[in-house]
Amino acid sequence: MLLYHLSVVLFNSYVIWYDQQYVEIPLPDGIKNMSFKARGIFLTFWCFALQTIYFGTAVLNDIIGTNATAPKNPPLIRRVKDIVFSSAFTLALYVFATFWGLYLIDEDLILPAHIQEVLPNWINHGMHTTIVPFIILELLLTNRNYPTRKVGLSVTLLINFTYVFWIHYLYFTQGTWVYPFLDLMNWSTRILFCCTSSIIGVLFYILGENIHYIVTPKKKLSVNGSKRD
């Protein structure tokens, strides 16, 4: 799988490089001068960066780690890879479902016309579409030991809560919401949206965990290491 992992890393790296070099998204003055062209305000970029980190870790694991089905004493790089995968899978499904779901309802809610004018279509799909087939292929074709649910969900929810804190920090300091649809909500609706998003994230995590055990019957070990029925 080294060639596959390396190909995804190169593709993702090119998308990020092209975006940083050529794409100028109009943003409020207080935000546009942030590092990396302020892409860090978008959950999409968090997701894409995590995908790239995961596949980069997978490359290192291919070279210096192990891809054995269930190693008794996996090296650190393999353990890190498996933990990162559980969050990368969850975030990829969430970003894909949320972005395209809102886009189908009203594209201006998530991708206003002024951004569509400067964002190449292939960059849009690179960050919002290919993340799912790439991570699903990884789930179906490679070996991993899922972390305990406590560890995996803790890491995933930490990312979730950090981003929620981040967008609220930006609102209170810059007076603007990252995504247009948040402007249409009152505080009760925003809180409900954030809570619902967290629940959906947990469900996507459990989905990935269960698909893992379905497609790898020989590794039917529970998340605490004992055999599953």
PDB file of C-alpha atoms in Angstrom:
ATOM      1  CA  MET A   1       0.000   0.000   0.000  1.00  0.00           C
ATOM      2  CA  LEU A   2       3.019   2.281   0.032  1.00  0.00           C
ATOM      3  CA  LEU A   3       2.323   3.534  -3.495  1.00  0.00           C
ATOM      4  CA  TYR A   4      -1.317   4.281  -2.660  1.00  0.00           C
ATOM      5  CA  HIS A   5      -0.460   6.095   0.547  1.00  0.00           C
ATOM      6  CA  LEU A   6       2.268   8.107  -1.142  1.00  0.00           C
ATOM      7  CA  SER A   7      -0.063   9.021  -4.025  1.00  0.00           C
ATOM      8  CA  VAL A   8      -2.667  10.419  -1.632  1.00  0.00           C
ATOM      9  CA  VAL A   9      -0.024  12.418   0.245  1.00  0.00           C
ATOM     10  CA  LEU A  10       1.275  13.893  -3.021  1.00  0.00           C
ATOM     11  CA  PHE A  11      -2.238  14.708  -4.258  1.00  0.00           C
ATOM     12  CA  ASN A  12      -3.238  16.358  -0.985  1.00  0.00           C
ATOM     13  CA  SER A  13       0.037  18.256  -0.813  1.00  0.00           C
ATOM     14  CA  TYR A  14      -0.489  19.575  -4.333  1.00  0.00           C
ATOM     15  CA  VAL A  15      -4.027  20.693  -3.476  1.00  0.00           C
ATOM     16  CA  ILE A  16      -2.731  22.580  -0.434  1.00  0.00           C
ATOM     17  CA  TRP A  17       0.177  24.086  -2.389  1.00  0.00           C
ATOM     18  CA  TYR A  18      -2.066  25.223  -5.258  1.00  0.00           C
ATOM     19  CA  ASP A  19      -4.586  26.703  -2.852  1.00  0.00           C
ATOM     20  CA  GLN A  20      -1.875  28.628  -1.008  1.00  0.00           C
ATOM     21  CA  GLN A  21      -0.262  29.869  -4.205  1.00  0.00           C
ATOM     22  CA  TYR A  22      -3.202  30.768  -6.416  1.00  0.00           C
ATOM     23  CA  VAL A  23      -6.542  30.851  -4.586  1.00  0.00           C
ATOM     24  CA  GLU A  24      -7.534  34.152  -2.993  1.00  0.00           C
ATOM     25  CA  ILE A  25     -10.718  33.794  -0.955  1.00  0.00           C
ATOM     26  CA  PRO A  26     -12.221  37.151   0.089  1.00  0.00           C
ATOM     27  CA  LEU A  27     -12.338  37.274   3.888  1.00  0.00           C
ATOM     28  CA  PRO A  28     -12.954  39.972   6.523  1.00  0.00           C
ATOM     29  CA  ASP A  29      -9.959  42.195   7.272  1.00  0.00           C
ATOM     30  CA  GLY A  30      -9.420  40.836  10.757  1.00  0.00           C
ATOM     31  CA  ILE A  31      -9.170  37.273   9.458  1.00  0.00           C
ATOM     32  CA  LYS A  32      -7.586  37.395   6.013  1.00  0.00           C
ATOM     33  CA  ASN A  33      -4.079  38.092   7.333  1.00  0.00           C
ATOM     34  CA  MET A  34      -3.972  34.952   9.472  1.00  0.00           C
ATOM     35  CA  SER A  35      -1.424  32.224   8.675  1.00  0.00           C
ATOM     36  CA  PHE A  36      -1.999  29.940   5.675  1.00  0.00           C
ATOM     37  CA  LYS A  37      -4.347  32.506   4.139  1.00  0.00           C
ATOM     38  CA  ALA A  38      -6.683  31.970   7.105  1.00  0.00           C
ATOM     39  CA  ARG A  39      -7.622  28.501   5.866  1.00  0.00           C
ATOM     40  CA  GLY A  40      -7.438  27.335   9.465  1.00  0.00           C
ATOM     41  CA  ILE A  41     -10.812  28.935  10.137  1.00  0.00           C
ATOM     42  CA  PHE A  42     -12.509  26.256   8.034  1.00  0.00           C
ATOM     43  CA  LEU A  43     -13.277  22.753   9.302  1.00  0.00           C
ATOM     44  CA  THR A  44     -12.605  21.573   5.752  1.00  0.00           C
ATOM     45  CA  PHE A  45      -8.943  22.524   6.143  1.00  0.00           C
ATOM     46  CA  TRP A  46      -8.723  20.816   9.527  1.00  0.00           C
ATOM     47  CA  CYS A  47     -10.138  17.686   7.931  1.00  0.00           C
ATOM     48  CA  PHE A  48      -7.873  17.863   4.891  1.00  0.00           C
ATOM     49  CA  ALA A  49      -4.798  18.447   7.043  1.00  0.00           C
ATOM     50  CA  LEU A  50      -5.735  15.466   9.216  1.00  0.00           C
ATOM     51  CA  GLN A  51      -6.185  13.271   6.131  1.00  0.00           C
ATOM     52  CA  THR A  52      -2.744  14.315   4.909  1.00  0.00           C
ATOM     53  CA  ILE A  53      -1.191  13.678   8.317  1.00  0.00           C
ATOM     54  CA  TYR A  54      -2.823  10.259   8.427  1.00  0.00           C
ATOM     55  CA  PHE A  55      -1.612   9.173   4.999  1.00  0.00           C
ATOM     56  CA  GLY A  56       1.834  10.589   5.744  1.00  0.00           C
ATOM     57  CA  THR A  57       1.902   8.511   8.923  1.00  0.00           C
ATOM     58  CA  ALA A  58       0.771   5.503   6.878  1.00  0.00           C
ATOM     59  CA  VAL A  59       3.737   6.022   4.533  1.00  0.00           C
ATOM     60  CA  LEU A  60       6.113   5.996   7.505  1.00  0.00           C
ATOM     61  CA  ASN A  61       4.405   2.902   8.872  1.00  0.00           C
ATOM     62  CA  ASP A  62       4.798   1.163   5.502  1.00  0.00           C
ATOM     63  CA  ILE A  63       8.526   1.849   5.657  1.00  0.00           C
ATOM     64  CA  ILE A  64       9.501   1.468   9.310  1.00  0.00           C
ATOM     65  CA  GLY A  65       6.415   0.016  11.001  1.00  0.00           C
ATOM     66  CA  THR A  66       4.252  -3.003  10.339  1.00  0.00           C
ATOM     67  CA  ASN A  67       1.085  -3.750   8.392  1.00  0.00           C
ATOM     68  CA  ALA A  68       0.536  -7.101  10.081  1.00  0.00           C
ATOM     69  CA  THR A  69      -3.073  -8.018  10.778  1.00  0.00           C
ATOM     70  CA  ALA A  70      -2.882  -7.932  14.569  1.00  0.00           C
ATOM     71  CA  PRO A  71       0.684  -7.486  15.840  1.00  0.00           C
ATOM     72  CA  LYS A  72       1.092  -8.372  19.514  1.00  0.00           C
ATOM     73  CA  ASN A  73       3.453  -5.483  20.164  1.00  0.00           C
ATOM     74  CA  PRO A  74       2.938  -2.907  17.396  1.00  0.00           C
ATOM     75  CA  PRO A  75       5.562  -0.164  17.018  1.00  0.00           C
ATOM     76  CA  LEU A  76       4.677   3.374  18.041  1.00  0.00           C
ATOM     77  CA  ILE A  77       4.173   4.538  14.437  1.00  0.00           C
ATOM     78  CA  ARG A  78       1.545   1.818  13.911  1.00  0.00           C
ATOM     79  CA  ARG A  79      -0.313   2.741  17.106  1.00  0.00           C
ATOM     80  CA  VAL A  80      -0.292   6.421  16.159  1.00  0.00           C
ATOM     81  CA  LYS A  81      -1.495   5.597  12.645  1.00  0.00           C
ATOM     82  CA  ASP A  82      -4.414   3.545  13.933  1.00  0.00           C
ATOM     83  CA  ILE A  83      -5.535   6.230  16.382  1.00  0.00           C
ATOM     84  CA  VAL A  84      -5.295   8.991  13.769  1.00  0.00           C
ATOM     85  CA  PHE A  85      -7.288   6.858  11.326  1.00  0.00           C
ATOM     86  CA  SER A  86     -10.259   6.621  13.679  1.00  0.00           C
ATOM     87  CA  SER A  87     -10.522  10.429  13.821  1.00  0.00           C
ATOM     88  CA  ALA A  88      -9.649  10.975  10.150  1.00  0.00           C
ATOM     89  CA  PHE A  89     -12.428   8.619   9.040  1.00  0.00           C
ATOM     90  CA  THR A  90     -14.985  10.306  11.286  1.00  0.00           C
ATOM     91  CA  LEU A  91     -14.062  13.822  10.215  1.00  0.00           C
ATOM     92  CA  ALA A  92     -14.022  12.927   6.510  1.00  0.00           C
ATOM     93  CA  LEU A  93     -17.568  11.571   6.649  1.00  0.00           C
ATOM     94  CA  TYR A  94     -18.777  14.527   8.696  1.00  0.00           C
ATOM     95  CA  VAL A  95     -17.264  17.168   6.395  1.00  0.00           C
ATOM     96  CA  PHE A  96     -18.522  15.381   3.275  1.00  0.00           C
ATOM     97  CA  ALA A  97     -22.060  14.928   4.621  1.00  0.00           C
ATOM     98  CA  THR A  98     -22.369  18.419   6.100  1.00  0.00           C
ATOM     99  CA  PHE A  99     -20.843  20.310   3.185  1.00  0.00           C
ATOM    100  CA  TRP A 100     -22.747  18.562   0.416  1.00  0.00           C
ATOM    101  CA  GLY A 101     -25.935  18.337   2.477  1.00  0.00           C
ATOM    102  CA  LEU A 102     -26.000  22.105   2.993  1.00  0.00           C
ATOM    103  CA  TYR A 103     -24.880  22.661  -0.603  1.00  0.00           C
ATOM    104  CA  LEU A 104     -27.894  20.709  -1.888  1.00  0.00           C
ATOM    105  CA  ILE A 105     -30.243  22.706   0.332  1.00  0.00           C
ATOM    106  CA  ASP A 106     -28.787  26.095  -0.605  1.00  0.00           C
ATOM    107  CA  GLU A 107     -25.229  26.457  -1.845  1.00  0.00           C
ATOM    108  CA  ASP A 108     -24.989  29.990  -0.483  1.00  0.00           C
ATOM    109  CA  LEU A 109     -25.272  28.569   3.034  1.00  0.00           C
ATOM    110  CA  ILE A 110     -21.866  26.908   2.749  1.00  0.00           C
ATOM    111  CA  LEU A 111     -20.202  28.111  -0.465  1.00  0.00           C
ATOM    112  CA  PRO A 112     -21.313  31.648  -1.382  1.00  0.00           C
ATOM    113  CA  ALA A 113     -21.029  32.847  -4.974  1.00  0.00           C
ATOM    114  CA  HIS A 114     -18.072  35.149  -4.217  1.00  0.00           C
ATOM    115  CA  ILE A 115     -16.064  32.124  -3.055  1.00  0.00           C
ATOM    116  CA  GLN A 116     -17.215  29.898  -5.925  1.00  0.00           C
ATOM    117  CA  GLU A 117     -15.871  32.506  -8.337  1.00  0.00           C
ATOM    118  CA  VAL A 118     -12.297  32.108  -7.077  1.00  0.00           C
ATOM    119  CA  LEU A 119     -12.268  28.465  -5.940  1.00  0.00           C
ATOM    120  CA  PRO A 120     -11.436  25.999  -8.742  1.00  0.00           C
ATOM    121  CA  ASN A 121     -13.924  23.153  -8.948  1.00  0.00           C
ATOM    122  CA  TRP A 122     -11.201  20.524  -8.664  1.00  0.00           C
ATOM    123  CA  ILE A 123      -9.910  22.112  -5.452  1.00  0.00           C
ATOM    124  CA  ASN A 124     -13.431  22.079  -4.050  1.00  0.00           C
ATOM    125  CA  HIS A 125     -13.848  18.390  -4.846  1.00  0.00           C
ATOM    126  CA  GLY A 126     -10.317  17.642  -3.691  1.00  0.00           C
ATOM    127  CA  MET A 127     -11.148  18.962  -0.236  1.00  0.00           C
ATOM    128  CA  HIS A 128     -14.802  17.967   0.061  1.00  0.00           C
ATOM    129  CA  THR A 129     -15.276  14.847  -2.082  1.00  0.00           C
ATOM    130  CA  THR A 130     -12.138  12.745  -2.548  1.00  0.00           C
ATOM    131  CA  ILE A 131     -11.586  12.592   1.206  1.00  0.00           C
ATOM    132  CA  VAL A 132     -14.335   9.960   1.484  1.00  0.00           C
ATOM    133  CA  PRO A 133     -13.294   7.463  -1.223  1.00  0.00           C
ATOM    134  CA  PHE A 134      -9.656   7.773  -0.120  1.00  0.00           C
ATOM    135  CA  ILE A 135     -10.426   6.995   3.520  1.00  0.00           C
ATOM    136  CA  ILE A 136     -12.981   4.277   2.689  1.00  0.00           C
ATOM    137  CA  LEU A 137     -10.464   2.520   0.438  1.00  0.00           C
ATOM    138  CA  GLU A 138      -8.040   2.698   3.330  1.00  0.00           C
ATOM    139  CA  LEU A 139     -10.622   1.166   5.643  1.00  0.00           C
ATOM    140  CA  LEU A 140     -11.401  -1.670   3.240  1.00  0.00           C
ATOM    141  CA  LEU A 141      -7.901  -2.531   2.051  1.00  0.00           C
ATOM    142  CA  THR A 142      -5.508  -2.080   4.973  1.00  0.00           C
ATOM    143  CA  ASN A 143      -4.957  -3.562   8.404  1.00  0.00           C
ATOM    144  CA  ARG A 144      -5.359  -1.659  11.649  1.00  0.00           C
ATOM    145  CA  ASN A 145      -6.139  -2.184  15.294  1.00  0.00           C
ATOM    146  CA  TYR A 146      -8.871   0.247  16.252  1.00  0.00           C
ATOM    147  CA  PRO A 147      -8.058   2.094  19.467  1.00  0.00           C
ATOM    148  CA  THR A 148     -10.287   1.605  22.475  1.00  0.00           C
ATOM    149  CA  ARG A 149     -13.501   3.513  22.038  1.00  0.00           C
ATOM    150  CA  LYS A 150     -12.546   5.675  25.001  1.00  0.00           C
ATOM    151  CA  VAL A 151      -9.287   6.727  23.361  1.00  0.00           C
ATOM    152  CA  GLY A 152     -10.636   7.057  19.821  1.00  0.00           C
ATOM    153  CA  LEU A 153     -13.710   9.053  20.779  1.00  0.00           C
ATOM    154  CA  SER A 154     -11.710  11.216  23.181  1.00  0.00           C
ATOM    155  CA  VAL A 155      -9.340  12.260  20.392  1.00  0.00           C
ATOM    156  CA  THR A 156     -12.198  12.793  17.933  1.00  0.00           C
ATOM    157  CA  LEU A 157     -14.304  14.826  20.361  1.00  0.00           C
ATOM    158  CA  LEU A 158     -11.265  16.867  21.396  1.00  0.00           C
ATOM    159  CA  ILE A 159     -10.885  17.929  17.758  1.00  0.00           C
ATOM    160  CA  ASN A 160     -14.611  18.669  17.614  1.00  0.00           C
ATOM    161  CA  PHE A 161     -14.732  20.758  20.790  1.00  0.00           C
ATOM    162  CA  THR A 162     -11.538  22.605  19.873  1.00  0.00           C
ATOM    163  CA  TYR A 163     -13.032  23.654  16.547  1.00  0.00           C
ATOM    164  CA  VAL A 164     -16.314  24.721  18.165  1.00  0.00           C
ATOM    165  CA  PHE A 165     -14.339  26.839  20.633  1.00  0.00           C
ATOM    166  CA  TRP A 166     -12.259  28.255  17.751  1.00  0.00           C
ATOM    167  CA  ILE A 167     -15.187  29.456  15.632  1.00  0.00           C
ATOM    168  CA  HIS A 168     -16.825  31.046  18.670  1.00  0.00           C
ATOM    169  CA  TYR A 169     -13.562  32.744  19.588  1.00  0.00           C
ATOM    170  CA  LEU A 170     -13.393  34.146  16.056  1.00  0.00           C
ATOM    171  CA  TYR A 171     -16.961  35.390  16.328  1.00  0.00           C
ATOM    172  CA  PHE A 172     -16.417  37.170  19.628  1.00  0.00           C
ATOM    173  CA  THR A 173     -13.094  38.696  18.556  1.00  0.00           C
ATOM    174  CA  GLN A 174     -13.810  39.425  14.887  1.00  0.00           C
ATOM    175  CA  GLY A 175     -17.583  39.796  14.868  1.00  0.00           C
ATOM    176  CA  THR A 176     -18.162  37.330  12.053  1.00  0.00           C
ATOM    177  CA  TRP A 177     -19.150  33.697  11.680  1.00  0.00           C
ATOM    178  CA  VAL A 178     -16.973  31.428   9.572  1.00  0.00           C
ATOM    179  CA  TYR A 179     -19.943  29.931   7.718  1.00  0.00           C
ATOM    180  CA  PRO A 180     -22.912  31.954   6.386  1.00  0.00           C
ATOM    181  CA  PHE A 181     -25.553  29.539   7.728  1.00  0.00           C
ATOM    182  CA  LEU A 182     -24.483  30.319  11.306  1.00  0.00           C
ATOM    183  CA  ASP A 183     -25.570  33.931  10.755  1.00  0.00           C
ATOM    184  CA  LEU A 184     -29.107  32.701  10.108  1.00  0.00           C
ATOM    185  CA  MET A 185     -29.360  30.979  13.498  1.00  0.00           C
ATOM    186  CA  ASN A 186     -30.114  32.330  16.940  1.00  0.00           C
ATOM    187  CA  TRP A 187     -28.071  31.178  19.919  1.00  0.00           C
ATOM    188  CA  SER A 188     -30.447  28.355  20.818  1.00  0.00           C
ATOM    189  CA  THR A 189     -30.288  26.998  17.281  1.00  0.00           C
ATOM    190  CA  ARG A 190     -26.495  27.295  17.171  1.00  0.00           C
ATOM    191  CA  ILE A 191     -26.153  25.362  20.424  1.00  0.00           C
ATOM    192  CA  LEU A 192     -28.520  22.703  19.080  1.00  0.00           C
ATOM    193  CA  PHE A 193     -26.522  22.539  15.850  1.00  0.00           C
ATOM    194  CA  CYS A 194     -23.229  22.087  17.715  1.00  0.00           C
ATOM    195  CA  CYS A 195     -24.689  19.374  19.960  1.00  0.00           C
ATOM    196  CA  THR A 196     -26.267  17.579  16.999  1.00  0.00           C
ATOM    197  CA  SER A 197     -22.990  17.769  15.089  1.00  0.00           C
ATOM    198  CA  SER A 198     -21.179  16.171  18.018  1.00  0.00           C
ATOM    199  CA  ILE A 199     -23.721  13.349  18.153  1.00  0.00           C
ATOM    200  CA  ILE A 200     -23.403  12.791  14.401  1.00  0.00           C
ATOM    201  CA  GLY A 201     -19.628  12.686  14.825  1.00  0.00           C
ATOM    202  CA  VAL A 202     -19.961   9.987  17.495  1.00  0.00           C
ATOM    203  CA  LEU A 203     -22.262   7.978  15.214  1.00  0.00           C
ATOM    204  CA  PHE A 204     -19.796   8.262  12.320  1.00  0.00           C
ATOM    205  CA  TYR A 205     -17.018   7.098  14.645  1.00  0.00           C
ATOM    206  CA  ILE A 206     -19.020   4.035  15.699  1.00  0.00           C
ATOM    207  CA  LEU A 207     -19.897   3.387  12.044  1.00  0.00           C
ATOM    208  CA  GLY A 208     -16.224   3.328  11.075  1.00  0.00           C
ATOM    209  CA  GLU A 209     -15.364   1.107  14.009  1.00  0.00           C
ATOM    210  CA  ASN A 210     -18.097  -1.403  13.131  1.00  0.00           C
ATOM    211  CA  ILE A 211     -17.297  -1.427   9.411  1.00  0.00           C
ATOM    212  CA  HIS A 212     -13.710  -2.193  10.403  1.00  0.00           C
ATOM    213  CA  TYR A 213     -14.783  -5.328  12.259  1.00  0.00           C
ATOM    214  CA  ILE A 214     -17.213  -6.366   9.512  1.00  0.00           C
ATOM    215  CA  VAL A 215     -14.658  -6.189   6.702  1.00  0.00           C
ATOM    216  CA  THR A 216     -11.899  -7.782   8.773  1.00  0.00           C
ATOM    217  CA  PRO A 217     -13.546 -10.897  10.267  1.00  0.00           C
ATOM    218  CA  LYS A 218     -10.200 -12.474  11.154  1.00  0.00           C
ATOM    219  CA  LYS A 219      -9.472  -9.527  13.420  1.00  0.00           C
ATOM    220  CA  LYS A 220     -12.745  -9.595  15.338  1.00  0.00           C
ATOM    221  CA  LEU A 221     -11.244  -8.312  18.524  1.00  0.00           C
ATOM    222  CA  SER A 222     -13.136  -5.901  20.695  1.00  0.00           C
ATOM    223  CA  VAL A 223     -11.739  -2.460  21.262  1.00  0.00           C
ATOM    224  CA  ASN A 224     -10.328  -3.633  24.602  1.00  0.00           C
ATOM    225  CA  GLY A 225      -8.445  -6.500  22.975  1.00  0.00           C
ATOM    226  CA  SER A 226     -10.719  -9.428  23.834  1.00  0.00           C
ATOM    227  CA  LYS A 227     -12.489 -11.524  21.232  1.00  0.00           C
ATOM    228  CA  ARG A 228     -15.787 -10.309  19.925  1.00  0.00           C
ATOM    229  CA  ASP A 229     -18.710 -12.705  19.605  1.00  0.00           C
TER     230      ASP A 229
END
